[in-house]
Amino acid sequence: MHINNPREQEFVDKLVRKGLLIPTGVAGVYGRNEVFEDVIHRFDDFITVSARNDMAEVIRFPPVLNRKNFELSGYLQSFPQLAGSIFSFEGTTEEHEKLLDTIHEGKDWSIYQKMTDVVLTPAACYPVYPVAAARGPISQAGCLFDVMSYCFRHEPSTDPARLQCFRMREFVRIATADEVVQWRDAWIERGRRMLEDVGLFVISDVANDPFFGRGGRMLAISQREQRLKLELLVSICSDENPTAVMSCNYHQEHFGHIFGINDESGNCAETACVGFGMERIALALFHTHGLDPNRWPAGVRGKLWH
Amino acid sequence: MHINNPREQEFVDKLVRKGLLIPTGVAGVYGRNEVFEDVIHRFDDFITVSARNDMAEVIRFPPVLNRKNFELSGYLQSFPQLAGSIFSFEGTTEEHEKLLDTIHEGKDWSIYQKMTDVVLTPAACYPVYPVAAARGPISQAGCLFDVMSYCFRHEPSTDPARLQCFRMREFVRIATADEVVQWRDAWIERGRRMLEDVGLFVISDVANDPFFGRGGRMLAISQREQRLKLELLVSICSDENPTAVMSCNYHQEHFGHIFGINDESGNCAETACVGFGMERIALALFHTHGLDPNRWPAGVRGKLWH
């Protein structure tokens, strides 16, 4: 559990008073009003327009994932604490009565739930790899996907920028090592320009994922040394501790190997992804330009409401 | 599990060949291409434009719900078999190793998962009631919400119209009994006109929810006798067995009582909701007008692509 920070609480309180965020009684789960949603949709459109010439293949998945593919993906090796699995009731009428009694008594009813074939999507790109693999060998030019999904991470927090359920727009490149690295690195500069275009002050940094457990520290160091994860960060609750709003990741052969994505000669394809944290970008815009988008600088409005 | 039907399989195969649906290996969970998503968004906009003068308050929730509110809602009494609860790992490094070994051996790893504070949203209106209650007494005019969410129902099926994860656009009215019934009934006619405007052949019917277990049959009969659930149905896989694409529900005091939604005199408010099944409407449009929206009748295109 994230430690409460007075600046975060102050920002959340402002957003709630203005109606932009609507508490649900669970940390990191909010409703949003029309103004907040409009900002998300406008930035989403801005991404679409900015990347239009790339001709990415658009696919949209629901926020659940085939559990078997999730087990293969390696997510539970690295981030077991963040994953969400979906359980359901498969019992008899008698067990149903016991389930209801247990709830009525305020006790734990998890024994009446069984694991289903689906889990929550942890990052928008996860459903793409098995789909790409099923199509057969990757052509010389490789492929490029455009995905967006609600993602789930089990990390209840009072930080408004650390939601349990949030939208991630992502592009996924599958090609040779040289090509995916070049594509990923080009997106760092392009992403920086896009965020600066909407008036955000951006810094870039080498980063690491929140790997779990004792072995996690070594994985994080290795990930940083190889510069596999580059982030663009902006101020949301604090100027001293900026928040990542874009993450540009080079997976090497990780997904290609697991899901059997190969080129026409049978060589394992490499992958990279570039993700935008949509709620974080909206929060950064509200933090930077104020809570009323009608009063945002003309240049910023011109980019988003064109 | 729904019984496989050759017409359903044929329609799914056509949609998959055309790329409109993308299998994920789990029944009732598909990716969708840009054409399918565009149809969803166009009909979503058509709803917005059609209901613009109602001045509904727009709120968007993520696809997860506070578990405590879900327990109160009565959903687990009526539909335990459809609900999805979210579990997560909260163990130590040692337990993590056991979790990975269990997955590696292809065994059930559910003992390493604990129930979290959130469940999947079963219908888009569920998060609204506690929010309305928290605002205090309902005014004379009542209130009207516009919500949309991915919803989850654990009913793996080969019927393309019976997805495990789908989008529902809903309007929710909270007011006096007379007012909510009148509002619900007016939507039956308005919904019929909207569906006919896009070239669908619509029938309306009194319906019942899929209540669980031995007691469920009596609940279904009572719901029908009181005409609490009215549906608009169109053809998707079969003309003989049309599918509900809109559901107009009168809840009486159910949610008002549970969540403490009262008017200024302390009387329990009544509620009704009107929901559009977005994927079902898109599927009905593809079934009726063909798989290429560019070749749909000009009148239909004019309503959706204006």
Coordinates of C-alpha atoms in Angstrom, one line a residue:
Chain A
M1 CA 0.0 0.0 0.0
H2 CA 1.3 3.4 -1.1
I3 CA 2.0 5.8 1.8
N4 CA -0.4 8.7 1.9
N5 CA 1.0 12.0 0.9
P6 CA -0.6 15.3 1.8
R7 CA -0.2 16.8 -1.7
E8 CA -1.8 13.8 -3.3
Q9 CA -4.7 14.0 -0.9
E10 CA -5.1 17.7 -1.6
F11 CA -5.1 17.2 -5.3
V12 CA -7.7 14.3 -5.0
D13 CA -9.9 16.5 -2.8
K14 CA -9.8 19.3 -5.4
L15 CA -10.7 16.9 -8.2
V16 CA -13.5 15.4 -6.2
R17 CA -14.9 18.8 -5.1
K18 CA -14.9 19.8 -8.8
G19 CA -16.7 16.6 -9.7
L20 CA -14.0 15.4 -12.0
L21 CA -13.4 12.3 -9.9
I22 CA -16.2 10.5 -8.1
P23 CA -15.2 8.2 -5.1
T24 CA -16.5 4.7 -5.1
G25 CA -15.3 3.8 -1.5
V26 CA -12.3 1.8 -2.9
A27 CA -8.8 3.3 -3.1
G28 CA -7.7 3.8 -6.7
V29 CA -11.2 3.3 -8.2
Y30 CA -13.1 6.4 -9.3
G31 CA -15.9 7.4 -11.5
R32 CA -15.2 10.4 -13.8
N33 CA -17.5 13.1 -15.1
E34 CA -18.0 14.3 -18.6
V35 CA -15.2 16.9 -18.5
F36 CA -12.6 14.4 -17.4
E37 CA -13.7 11.8 -20.0
D38 CA -13.7 14.4 -22.7
V39 CA -10.0 15.2 -21.9
I40 CA -9.2 11.5 -22.2
H41 CA -11.0 11.2 -25.5
R42 CA -9.3 14.3 -26.9
F43 CA -5.9 13.1 -26.0
D44 CA -6.8 9.7 -27.4
D45 CA -7.7 11.4 -30.7
F46 CA -4.5 13.4 -30.6
I47 CA -2.5 10.2 -30.4
T48 CA -4.5 8.8 -33.4
V49 CA -3.9 11.9 -35.5
S50 CA -0.2 12.0 -34.5
A51 CA 0.4 8.4 -35.5
R52 CA -1.9 8.3 -38.5
N53 CA 0.8 7.8 -41.0
D54 CA 2.2 4.8 -39.3
M55 CA -0.9 2.8 -40.5
A56 CA -1.0 0.6 -37.4
E57 CA -3.6 -2.1 -37.3
V58 CA -6.3 -1.2 -34.9
I59 CA -7.6 -3.9 -32.5
R60 CA -9.6 -3.5 -29.4
F61 CA -9.9 -6.2 -26.8
P62 CA -12.2 -6.3 -23.8
P63 CA -10.4 -5.9 -20.4
V64 CA -10.1 -9.7 -19.9
L65 CA -7.5 -12.1 -21.1
N66 CA -7.2 -15.8 -21.8
R67 CA -5.8 -17.2 -18.5
K68 CA -3.7 -19.8 -20.3
N69 CA -1.9 -17.1 -22.3
F70 CA -1.5 -15.0 -19.2
E71 CA 0.1 -18.0 -17.4
L72 CA 2.5 -18.3 -20.4
S73 CA 3.3 -14.6 -20.6
G74 CA 5.6 -14.4 -17.5
Y75 CA 3.6 -11.7 -15.8
L76 CA 3.1 -13.9 -12.7
Q77 CA 6.8 -14.5 -12.5
S78 CA 7.6 -10.8 -12.4
F79 CA 4.5 -9.1 -10.9
P80 CA 2.3 -11.6 -9.1
Q81 CA 1.2 -8.9 -6.6
L82 CA -0.3 -6.8 -9.3
A83 CA -2.3 -9.4 -11.3
G84 CA -6.0 -9.8 -11.0
S85 CA -7.6 -13.2 -11.7
I86 CA -11.4 -13.6 -12.1
F87 CA -13.3 -16.1 -10.0
S88 CA -17.0 -17.2 -10.3
F89 CA -19.6 -19.3 -8.5
E90 CA -20.2 -22.7 -10.0
G91 CA -22.0 -24.4 -7.2
T92 CA -25.4 -25.9 -6.4
T93 CA -28.5 -24.4 -4.9
E94 CA -27.4 -25.6 -1.5
E95 CA -24.0 -24.0 -1.9
H96 CA -25.7 -20.8 -3.1
E97 CA -27.6 -20.7 0.2
K98 CA -24.3 -21.1 2.1
L99 CA -22.7 -18.4 0.0
L100 CA -25.5 -16.0 0.9
D101 CA -25.3 -16.9 4.6
T102 CA -21.6 -16.3 4.6
I103 CA -22.0 -12.9 3.0
H104 CA -24.8 -12.1 5.4
E105 CA -22.5 -12.9 8.4
G106 CA -19.9 -10.6 6.9
K107 CA -17.4 -13.5 6.5
D108 CA -15.0 -14.4 3.7
W109 CA -17.0 -16.1 0.9
S110 CA -14.0 -16.8 -1.3
I111 CA -14.4 -20.6 -0.8
Y112 CA -17.6 -20.4 -3.0
Q113 CA -15.6 -18.9 -5.9
K114 CA -13.7 -20.9 -8.5
M115 CA -11.0 -19.6 -10.8
T116 CA -12.4 -19.0 -14.4
D117 CA -10.6 -19.1 -17.8
V118 CA -10.0 -15.4 -17.8
V119 CA -7.9 -12.8 -15.9
L120 CA -7.9 -9.0 -16.0
T121 CA -5.6 -7.5 -18.6
P122 CA -2.5 -6.1 -17.0
A123 CA -1.3 -4.0 -20.0
A124 CA -3.1 -3.3 -23.2
C125 CA -0.5 -5.2 -25.4
Y126 CA -0.9 -8.6 -23.7
P127 CA -3.7 -10.0 -25.9
V128 CA -1.8 -9.0 -29.1
Y129 CA 1.1 -11.5 -29.0
P130 CA -0.9 -14.7 -29.3
V131 CA -3.0 -13.1 -32.0
A132 CA 0.1 -12.2 -34.0
A133 CA 1.6 -15.7 -33.5
A134 CA -1.6 -17.3 -34.7
R135 CA -1.3 -15.5 -38.1
G136 CA 1.9 -17.3 -38.9
P137 CA 5.4 -15.9 -39.9
I138 CA 6.0 -12.2 -39.6
S139 CA 6.9 -10.5 -42.9
Q140 CA 10.1 -8.7 -43.6
A141 CA 8.4 -5.4 -42.7
G142 CA 7.1 -6.7 -39.4
C143 CA 3.8 -5.6 -38.0
L144 CA 2.4 -2.7 -35.9
F145 CA -0.7 -2.8 -33.7
D146 CA -2.7 -0.1 -32.1
V147 CA -4.5 -1.3 -28.9
M148 CA -6.3 0.3 -26.0
S149 CA -7.8 -1.3 -23.0
Y150 CA -8.7 -0.9 -19.4
C151 CA -5.9 -2.5 -17.4
F152 CA -6.0 -3.7 -13.8
R153 CA -3.2 -3.6 -11.2
H154 CA -3.9 -4.6 -7.7
E155 CA -2.2 -1.7 -5.9
P156 CA -4.8 0.1 -3.8
S157 CA -3.3 3.6 -3.3
T158 CA -4.4 7.1 -2.3
D159 CA -2.3 8.5 -5.1
P160 CA -4.7 9.6 -7.8
A161 CA -2.1 8.7 -10.4
R162 CA -2.0 5.1 -9.2
L163 CA -5.3 3.7 -10.1
Q164 CA -6.3 0.0 -9.8
C165 CA -8.2 0.3 -13.1
F166 CA -7.1 2.7 -15.9
R167 CA -6.9 3.0 -19.6
M168 CA -3.7 2.4 -21.6
R169 CA -3.3 3.2 -25.3
E170 CA -0.5 1.3 -26.8
F171 CA 1.4 0.7 -30.0
V172 CA 3.1 -2.7 -30.4
R173 CA 5.9 -3.3 -32.9
I174 CA 6.9 -6.9 -33.9
A175 CA 10.0 -7.1 -36.2
T176 CA 13.8 -7.5 -36.1
A177 CA 15.8 -6.4 -33.1
D178 CA 17.3 -3.4 -35.0
E179 CA 13.9 -2.3 -36.3
V180 CA 12.0 -2.5 -33.0
V181 CA 14.7 -0.7 -31.1
Q182 CA 14.8 2.1 -33.7
W183 CA 11.0 2.3 -33.6
R184 CA 11.0 2.5 -29.8
D185 CA 13.7 5.1 -29.6
A186 CA 11.9 7.3 -32.3
W187 CA 8.8 7.2 -30.1
I188 CA 10.7 8.7 -27.2
E189 CA 11.2 11.8 -29.2
R190 CA 7.8 11.8 -30.7
G191 CA 6.1 11.2 -27.4
R192 CA 8.1 14.1 -25.8
R193 CA 7.0 16.4 -28.6
M194 CA 3.3 15.4 -28.2
L195 CA 3.4 15.9 -24.4
E196 CA 5.2 19.3 -24.8
D197 CA 2.6 20.3 -27.5
V198 CA -0.1 20.1 -24.8
G199 CA 2.0 22.2 -22.4
L200 CA 3.5 19.5 -20.2
F201 CA 7.1 19.7 -18.9
V202 CA 8.6 16.4 -19.8
I203 CA 11.7 14.6 -18.5
S204 CA 12.8 11.2 -19.9
D205 CA 14.6 8.6 -17.8
V206 CA 15.7 5.0 -17.8
A207 CA 13.3 3.0 -15.6
N208 CA 12.5 -0.4 -14.2
D209 CA 9.3 -2.3 -13.6
P210 CA 8.3 -3.1 -10.0
F211 CA 9.6 -6.7 -10.0
F212 CA 8.4 -8.8 -7.1
G213 CA 10.4 -10.3 -4.3
R214 CA 14.0 -10.9 -3.4
G215 CA 15.0 -11.7 -7.0
G216 CA 13.2 -8.6 -8.3
R217 CA 16.0 -6.2 -7.4
M218 CA 18.5 -8.0 -9.7
L219 CA 15.9 -8.0 -12.5
A220 CA 15.4 -4.3 -12.1
I221 CA 19.1 -3.5 -12.2
S222 CA 19.5 -5.7 -15.3
Q223 CA 16.5 -4.0 -17.0
R224 CA 18.1 -0.6 -16.3
E225 CA 21.6 -1.6 -17.5
Q226 CA 20.2 -2.8 -20.8
R227 CA 18.0 0.4 -21.1
L228 CA 15.0 -1.9 -21.8
K229 CA 12.5 0.5 -20.3
L230 CA 12.5 4.3 -21.0
E231 CA 9.8 6.5 -19.6
L232 CA 8.6 10.0 -20.1
L233 CA 7.6 11.7 -16.8
V234 CA 5.6 14.8 -16.0
S235 CA 4.4 16.5 -12.8
I236 CA 1.1 15.4 -11.4
C237 CA 1.1 15.7 -7.6
S238 CA 4.6 16.9 -7.1
D239 CA 7.2 18.6 -9.2
E240 CA 10.0 16.8 -7.3
N241 CA 8.6 13.3 -8.0
P242 CA 7.2 13.3 -11.5
T243 CA 5.1 10.4 -12.7
A244 CA 5.6 8.3 -15.8
V245 CA 2.9 9.0 -18.4
M246 CA 4.5 7.1 -21.2
S247 CA 6.5 4.0 -21.2
C248 CA 8.6 2.7 -24.1
N249 CA 9.7 -0.9 -23.7
Y250 CA 12.0 -3.2 -25.6
H251 CA 11.1 -6.8 -24.8
Q252 CA 13.8 -8.4 -26.8
E253 CA 12.7 -12.0 -27.6
H254 CA 10.5 -12.4 -24.5
F255 CA 7.1 -12.5 -26.1
G256 CA 8.3 -13.8 -29.4
H257 CA 9.8 -16.8 -27.7
I258 CA 6.9 -17.5 -25.4
F259 CA 4.2 -17.3 -28.0
G260 CA 6.2 -18.6 -31.0
I261 CA 6.3 -15.4 -33.1
N262 CA 8.8 -16.1 -35.9
D263 CA 9.9 -14.5 -39.1
E264 CA 9.7 -16.4 -42.5
S265 CA 13.1 -18.0 -41.8
G266 CA 12.0 -19.3 -38.4
N267 CA 14.0 -16.7 -36.4
C268 CA 12.3 -15.5 -33.3
A269 CA 10.8 -12.0 -33.8
E270 CA 11.5 -9.2 -31.3
T271 CA 8.9 -6.9 -29.8
A272 CA 8.6 -3.4 -28.3
C273 CA 5.7 -1.4 -27.1
V274 CA 4.9 2.2 -26.4
G275 CA 2.1 2.9 -23.9
F276 CA 0.3 6.1 -22.9
G277 CA -1.3 6.2 -19.4
M278 CA -4.5 8.0 -20.3
E279 CA -5.8 8.9 -16.8
R280 CA -2.3 10.0 -15.8
I281 CA -2.1 12.3 -18.8
A282 CA -5.5 13.8 -18.1
L283 CA -4.4 14.3 -14.4
A284 CA -1.2 16.0 -15.5
L285 CA -3.2 18.3 -17.8
F286 CA -5.5 19.3 -14.9
H287 CA -2.6 19.7 -12.6
T288 CA -0.7 21.9 -15.1
H289 CA -3.5 24.0 -16.7
G290 CA -6.2 24.0 -14.0
L291 CA -9.4 22.1 -13.5
D292 CA -11.4 23.9 -16.2
P293 CA -10.4 22.9 -19.7
N294 CA -12.2 25.9 -21.1
R295 CA -9.6 28.1 -19.5
W296 CA -6.6 26.1 -20.7
P297 CA -4.0 27.9 -22.9
A298 CA -5.2 28.4 -26.5
G299 CA -2.2 26.5 -27.9
V300 CA -3.1 23.4 -25.8
R301 CA -6.8 23.7 -26.6
G302 CA -5.9 24.0 -30.3
K303 CA -4.0 20.7 -30.2
L304 CA -6.8 18.8 -28.4
W305 CA -10.0 20.5 -29.5
H306 CA -9.3 21.0 -33.2
Chain B
M1 CA -22.9 -23.6 -21.0
H2 CA -24.9 -22.6 -24.0
I3 CA -25.6 -25.3 -26.5
N4 CA -23.7 -24.9 -29.8
N5 CA -26.0 -23.9 -32.7
P6 CA -24.8 -24.3 -36.3
R7 CA -26.2 -20.9 -37.4
E8 CA -24.3 -19.2 -34.6
Q9 CA -21.1 -21.0 -35.6
E10 CA -21.6 -20.0 -39.2
F11 CA -22.1 -16.3 -38.3
V12 CA -19.0 -16.3 -36.0
D13 CA -16.9 -18.0 -38.8
K14 CA -18.0 -15.3 -41.2
L15 CA -17.2 -12.5 -38.8
V16 CA -13.8 -14.0 -38.0
R17 CA -12.9 -14.6 -41.7
K18 CA -13.7 -10.9 -42.3
G19 CA -11.5 -9.9 -39.4
L20 CA -14.4 -8.2 -37.5
L21 CA -14.0 -10.6 -34.6
I22 CA -10.6 -11.9 -33.4
P23 CA -10.6 -15.1 -31.4
T24 CA -8.7 -15.2 -28.1
G25 CA -9.1 -18.9 -27.3
V26 CA -11.8 -18.3 -24.7
A27 CA -15.5 -18.7 -25.6
G28 CA -17.3 -15.3 -25.6
V29 CA -14.1 -13.2 -25.5
Y30 CA -13.1 -11.6 -28.8
G31 CA -10.9 -8.8 -30.1
R32 CA -12.5 -6.5 -32.6
N33 CA -11.1 -4.7 -35.6
E34 CA -11.4 -1.0 -36.5
V35 CA -14.6 -1.5 -38.6
F36 CA -16.5 -3.3 -35.7
E37 CA -15.3 -0.6 -33.2
D38 CA -16.4 2.2 -35.5
V39 CA -19.9 0.7 -35.7
I40 CA -20.0 0.6 -31.9
H41 CA -18.8 4.2 -31.6
R42 CA -21.3 5.4 -34.2
F43 CA -24.3 3.8 -32.5
D44 CA -23.0 5.2 -29.2
D45 CA -23.0 8.7 -30.7
F46 CA -26.4 8.1 -32.1
I47 CA -27.7 7.3 -28.6
T48 CA -26.0 10.5 -27.3
V49 CA -27.6 12.6 -30.0
S50 CA -31.0 11.0 -29.6
A51 CA -31.1 11.6 -25.9
R52 CA -29.3 15.0 -25.9
N53 CA -32.3 16.9 -24.7
D54 CA -32.7 14.8 -21.6
M55 CA -29.7 16.5 -20.1
A56 CA -28.6 13.3 -18.3
E57 CA -25.5 13.5 -16.1
V58 CA -22.7 11.7 -17.7
I59 CA -20.5 9.5 -15.5
R60 CA -18.1 6.8 -16.6
F61 CA -16.8 4.1 -14.2
P62 CA -14.0 1.6 -14.8
P63 CA -15.2 -2.0 -15.2
V64 CA -14.7 -2.8 -11.5
L65 CA -17.0 -2.2 -8.6
N66 CA -16.7 -1.8 -4.8
R67 CA -17.2 -5.4 -3.5
K68 CA -19.1 -4.2 -0.4
N69 CA -21.6 -2.4 -2.6
F70 CA -21.9 -5.4 -4.8
E71 CA -22.6 -7.7 -1.8
L72 CA -25.4 -5.3 -0.8
S73 CA -26.8 -5.0 -4.3
G74 CA -28.6 -8.4 -4.3
Y75 CA -26.8 -9.5 -7.5
L76 CA -25.4 -12.6 -5.7
Q77 CA -28.8 -13.6 -4.5
S78 CA -30.3 -13.6 -8.0
F79 CA -27.3 -14.3 -10.4
P80 CA -24.4 -15.9 -8.5
Q81 CA -23.5 -17.9 -11.5
L82 CA -22.9 -14.8 -13.6
A83 CA -20.8 -12.7 -11.2
G84 CA -17.1 -12.3 -11.5
S85 CA -15.0 -11.5 -8.4
I86 CA -11.4 -10.4 -8.6
F87 CA -8.6 -12.2 -6.7
S88 CA -5.0 -11.3 -6.3
F89 CA -1.7 -12.7 -4.8
E90 CA -0.8 -11.3 -1.4
G91 CA 1.9 -13.9 -0.4
T92 CA 5.6 -14.0 0.4
T93 CA 8.5 -14.8 -1.8
E94 CA 8.3 -18.4 -0.7
E95 CA 4.6 -18.6 -1.6
H96 CA 5.4 -17.0 -5.0
E97 CA 7.8 -19.8 -5.7
K98 CA 5.1 -22.3 -4.9
L99 CA 2.6 -20.4 -7.1
L100 CA 5.0 -20.6 -10.0
D101 CA 5.7 -24.3 -9.5
T102 CA 1.9 -25.0 -9.4
I103 CA 1.4 -23.1 -12.7
H104 CA 4.4 -24.9 -14.2
E105 CA 2.9 -28.3 -13.2
G106 CA -0.4 -27.2 -14.9
K107 CA -2.3 -27.5 -11.6
D108 CA -4.9 -25.2 -10.0
W109 CA -3.2 -22.2 -8.5
S110 CA -6.3 -20.6 -7.0
I111 CA -5.2 -21.3 -3.4
Y112 CA -2.5 -18.6 -3.9
Q113 CA -5.2 -16.0 -4.8
K114 CA -7.1 -13.9 -2.2
M115 CA -10.3 -12.1 -2.8
T116 CA -9.8 -8.3 -3.3
D117 CA -12.1 -5.3 -2.5
V118 CA -13.4 -5.2 -6.1
V119 CA -15.5 -7.3 -8.4
L120 CA -16.3 -7.0 -12.1
T121 CA -19.2 -4.7 -13.0
P122 CA -22.2 -6.9 -14.0
A123 CA -24.3 -4.0 -15.5
A124 CA -23.3 -0.4 -16.2
C125 CA -25.8 1.0 -13.7
Y126 CA -24.5 -0.7 -10.6
P127 CA -21.9 1.9 -9.5
V128 CA -24.5 4.7 -9.8
Y129 CA -26.8 3.9 -6.9
P130 CA -24.3 4.4 -4.1
V131 CA -23.1 7.6 -5.8
A132 CA -26.6 8.9 -5.9
A133 CA -27.3 7.9 -2.3
A134 CA -24.1 9.7 -1.1
R135 CA -25.3 13.0 -2.5
G136 CA -28.2 13.1 -0.1
P137 CA -32.0 13.5 -0.7
I138 CA -33.3 13.3 -4.3
S139 CA -35.0 16.5 -5.5
Q140 CA -38.6 16.7 -6.7
A141 CA -37.4 16.4 -10.3
G142 CA -35.4 13.2 -9.5
C143 CA -32.2 12.5 -11.3
L144 CA -31.0 11.0 -14.6
F145 CA -27.6 9.4 -15.2
D146 CA -25.8 8.4 -18.4
V147 CA -23.3 5.6 -17.9
M148 CA -21.4 3.1 -20.1
S149 CA -19.1 0.3 -19.0
Y150 CA -17.7 -3.0 -20.0
C151 CA -19.7 -5.6 -18.1
F152 CA -18.8 -9.1 -17.2
R153 CA -21.0 -12.2 -17.1
H154 CA -19.6 -15.6 -16.5
E155 CA -21.4 -17.5 -19.2
P156 CA -18.9 -18.9 -21.7
S157 CA -20.9 -19.5 -24.9
T158 CA -20.3 -20.0 -28.6
D159 CA -23.2 -17.6 -29.3
P160 CA -21.5 -14.4 -30.6
A161 CA -24.3 -12.4 -29.0
R162 CA -23.5 -13.9 -25.6
L163 CA -20.1 -12.4 -24.7
Q164 CA -18.5 -12.7 -21.3
C165 CA -17.3 -9.1 -21.5
F166 CA -19.3 -6.5 -23.4
R167 CA -20.2 -2.9 -23.4
M168 CA -23.5 -1.6 -22.0
R169 CA -24.7 2.0 -22.4
E170 CA -27.4 2.8 -19.9
F171 CA -29.6 5.6 -18.6
V172 CA -30.7 5.5 -15.0
R173 CA -33.7 7.4 -13.7
I174 CA -34.2 7.9 -9.9
A175 CA -37.5 9.5 -9.0
T176 CA -41.0 8.7 -7.8
A177 CA -42.7 5.5 -8.9
D178 CA -45.0 7.2 -11.4
E179 CA -42.2 9.2 -12.9
V180 CA -39.7 6.2 -13.3
V181 CA -42.4 4.0 -14.9
Q182 CA -43.5 6.7 -17.3
W183 CA -39.8 7.3 -18.2
R184 CA -39.1 3.6 -18.7
D185 CA -42.2 3.1 -20.9
A186 CA -41.4 6.2 -23.0
W187 CA -38.0 4.7 -23.7
I188 CA -39.6 1.5 -25.1
E189 CA -41.1 3.6 -27.9
R190 CA -38.0 5.8 -28.4
G191 CA -35.7 2.8 -28.4
R192 CA -37.9 1.0 -31.0
R193 CA -37.8 4.1 -33.3
M194 CA -34.0 4.3 -32.9
L195 CA -33.4 0.7 -33.8
E196 CA -35.9 0.9 -36.7
D197 CA -34.1 4.1 -37.9
V198 CA -31.0 2.0 -38.4
G199 CA -32.9 -0.6 -40.3
L200 CA -33.5 -3.3 -37.7
F201 CA -36.7 -5.2 -37.4
V202 CA -37.8 -4.9 -33.8
I203 CA -40.1 -6.8 -31.5
S204 CA -40.8 -5.9 -27.9
D205 CA -41.6 -8.4 -25.2
V206 CA -42.1 -8.8 -21.5
A207 CA -39.0 -10.7 -20.2
N208 CA -37.3 -12.0 -17.2
D209 CA -33.8 -12.2 -15.9
P210 CA -31.9 -15.6 -15.7
F211 CA -32.5 -16.0 -11.9
F212 CA -30.5 -18.8 -10.3
G213 CA -31.7 -22.1 -8.8
R214 CA -34.9 -23.6 -7.6
G215 CA -36.4 -20.3 -6.4
G216 CA -35.4 -18.6 -9.6
R217 CA -38.4 -19.8 -11.5
M218 CA -40.8 -18.1 -9.1
L219 CA -38.9 -14.9 -9.3
A220 CA -39.0 -15.0 -13.1
I221 CA -42.8 -15.5 -13.1
S222 CA -43.3 -12.7 -10.6
Q223 CA -41.0 -10.4 -12.7
R224 CA -43.1 -11.1 -15.8
E225 CA -46.4 -10.7 -14.1
Q226 CA -45.4 -7.3 -12.8
R227 CA -44.0 -6.3 -16.3
L228 CA -40.8 -5.2 -14.6
K229 CA -38.5 -6.1 -17.5
L230 CA -39.4 -5.1 -21.1
E231 CA -37.0 -5.9 -23.9
L232 CA -36.5 -4.9 -27.5
L233 CA -35.4 -7.8 -29.6
V234 CA -33.8 -8.1 -33.1
S235 CA -32.5 -10.9 -35.2
I236 CA -28.8 -11.7 -34.9
C237 CA -28.2 -15.4 -35.6
S238 CA -31.7 -16.5 -36.1
D239 CA -35.0 -14.8 -37.2
E240 CA -37.0 -17.3 -35.1
N241 CA -35.1 -16.6 -31.8
P242 CA -34.4 -12.9 -31.8
T243 CA -31.9 -11.5 -29.2
A244 CA -32.6 -8.7 -26.7
V245 CA -30.5 -5.6 -27.6
M246 CA -32.3 -3.2 -25.3
S247 CA -33.6 -3.8 -21.8
C248 CA -35.9 -1.4 -19.9
N249 CA -36.1 -2.3 -16.3
Y250 CA -38.3 -1.0 -13.4
H251 CA -36.6 -1.9 -10.1
Q252 CA -39.3 -0.5 -7.8
E253 CA -37.7 0.3 -4.4
H254 CA -35.0 -2.4 -4.8
F255 CA -31.9 -0.2 -5.1
G256 CA -33.4 2.8 -3.3
H257 CA -34.0 0.7 -0.3
I258 CA -30.6 -1.1 -0.3
F259 CA -28.5 2.0 -0.8
G260 CA -30.7 4.5 1.1
I261 CA -31.8 6.7 -1.7
N262 CA -34.6 8.9 -0.4
D263 CA -36.5 12.0 -1.4
E264 CA -36.6 15.2 0.7
S265 CA -39.5 13.8 2.8
G266 CA -37.5 10.6 3.6
N267 CA -39.5 8.4 1.2
C268 CA -37.6 5.7 -0.6
A269 CA -36.9 6.7 -4.2
E270 CA -37.7 4.3 -7.0
T271 CA -35.4 3.5 -9.9
A272 CA -35.5 2.3 -13.5
C273 CA -32.8 1.8 -16.1
V274 CA -32.6 1.5 -19.9
G275 CA -29.7 -0.4 -21.3
F276 CA -28.3 -0.9 -24.8
G277 CA -26.2 -4.0 -25.5
M278 CA -23.6 -2.4 -27.8
E279 CA -21.9 -5.5 -29.2
R280 CA -25.3 -7.1 -29.8
I281 CA -26.5 -4.0 -31.7
A282 CA -23.3 -4.0 -33.9
L283 CA -23.8 -7.7 -34.6
A284 CA -27.5 -7.2 -35.5
L285 CA -26.4 -4.4 -37.9
F286 CA -23.8 -6.7 -39.5
H287 CA -26.3 -9.6 -39.7
T288 CA -29.0 -7.3 -41.3
H289 CA -27.0 -5.1 -43.6
G290 CA -23.9 -7.2 -44.3
L291 CA -20.3 -7.2 -43.2
D292 CA -19.2 -4.1 -45.0
P293 CA -20.6 -0.9 -43.5
N294 CA -19.7 1.1 -46.6
R295 CA -22.4 -0.9 -48.4
W296 CA -25.1 -0.4 -45.8
P297 CA -28.3 1.4 -47.0
A298 CA -27.9 5.1 -47.3
G299 CA -30.6 5.8 -44.8
V300 CA -28.8 3.7 -42.2
R301 CA -25.4 5.2 -42.9
G302 CA -27.0 8.7 -42.7
K303 CA -28.2 8.0 -39.2
L304 CA -24.8 6.7 -38.0
W305 CA -22.2 8.5 -40.1
H306 CA -23.7 12.0 -40.1

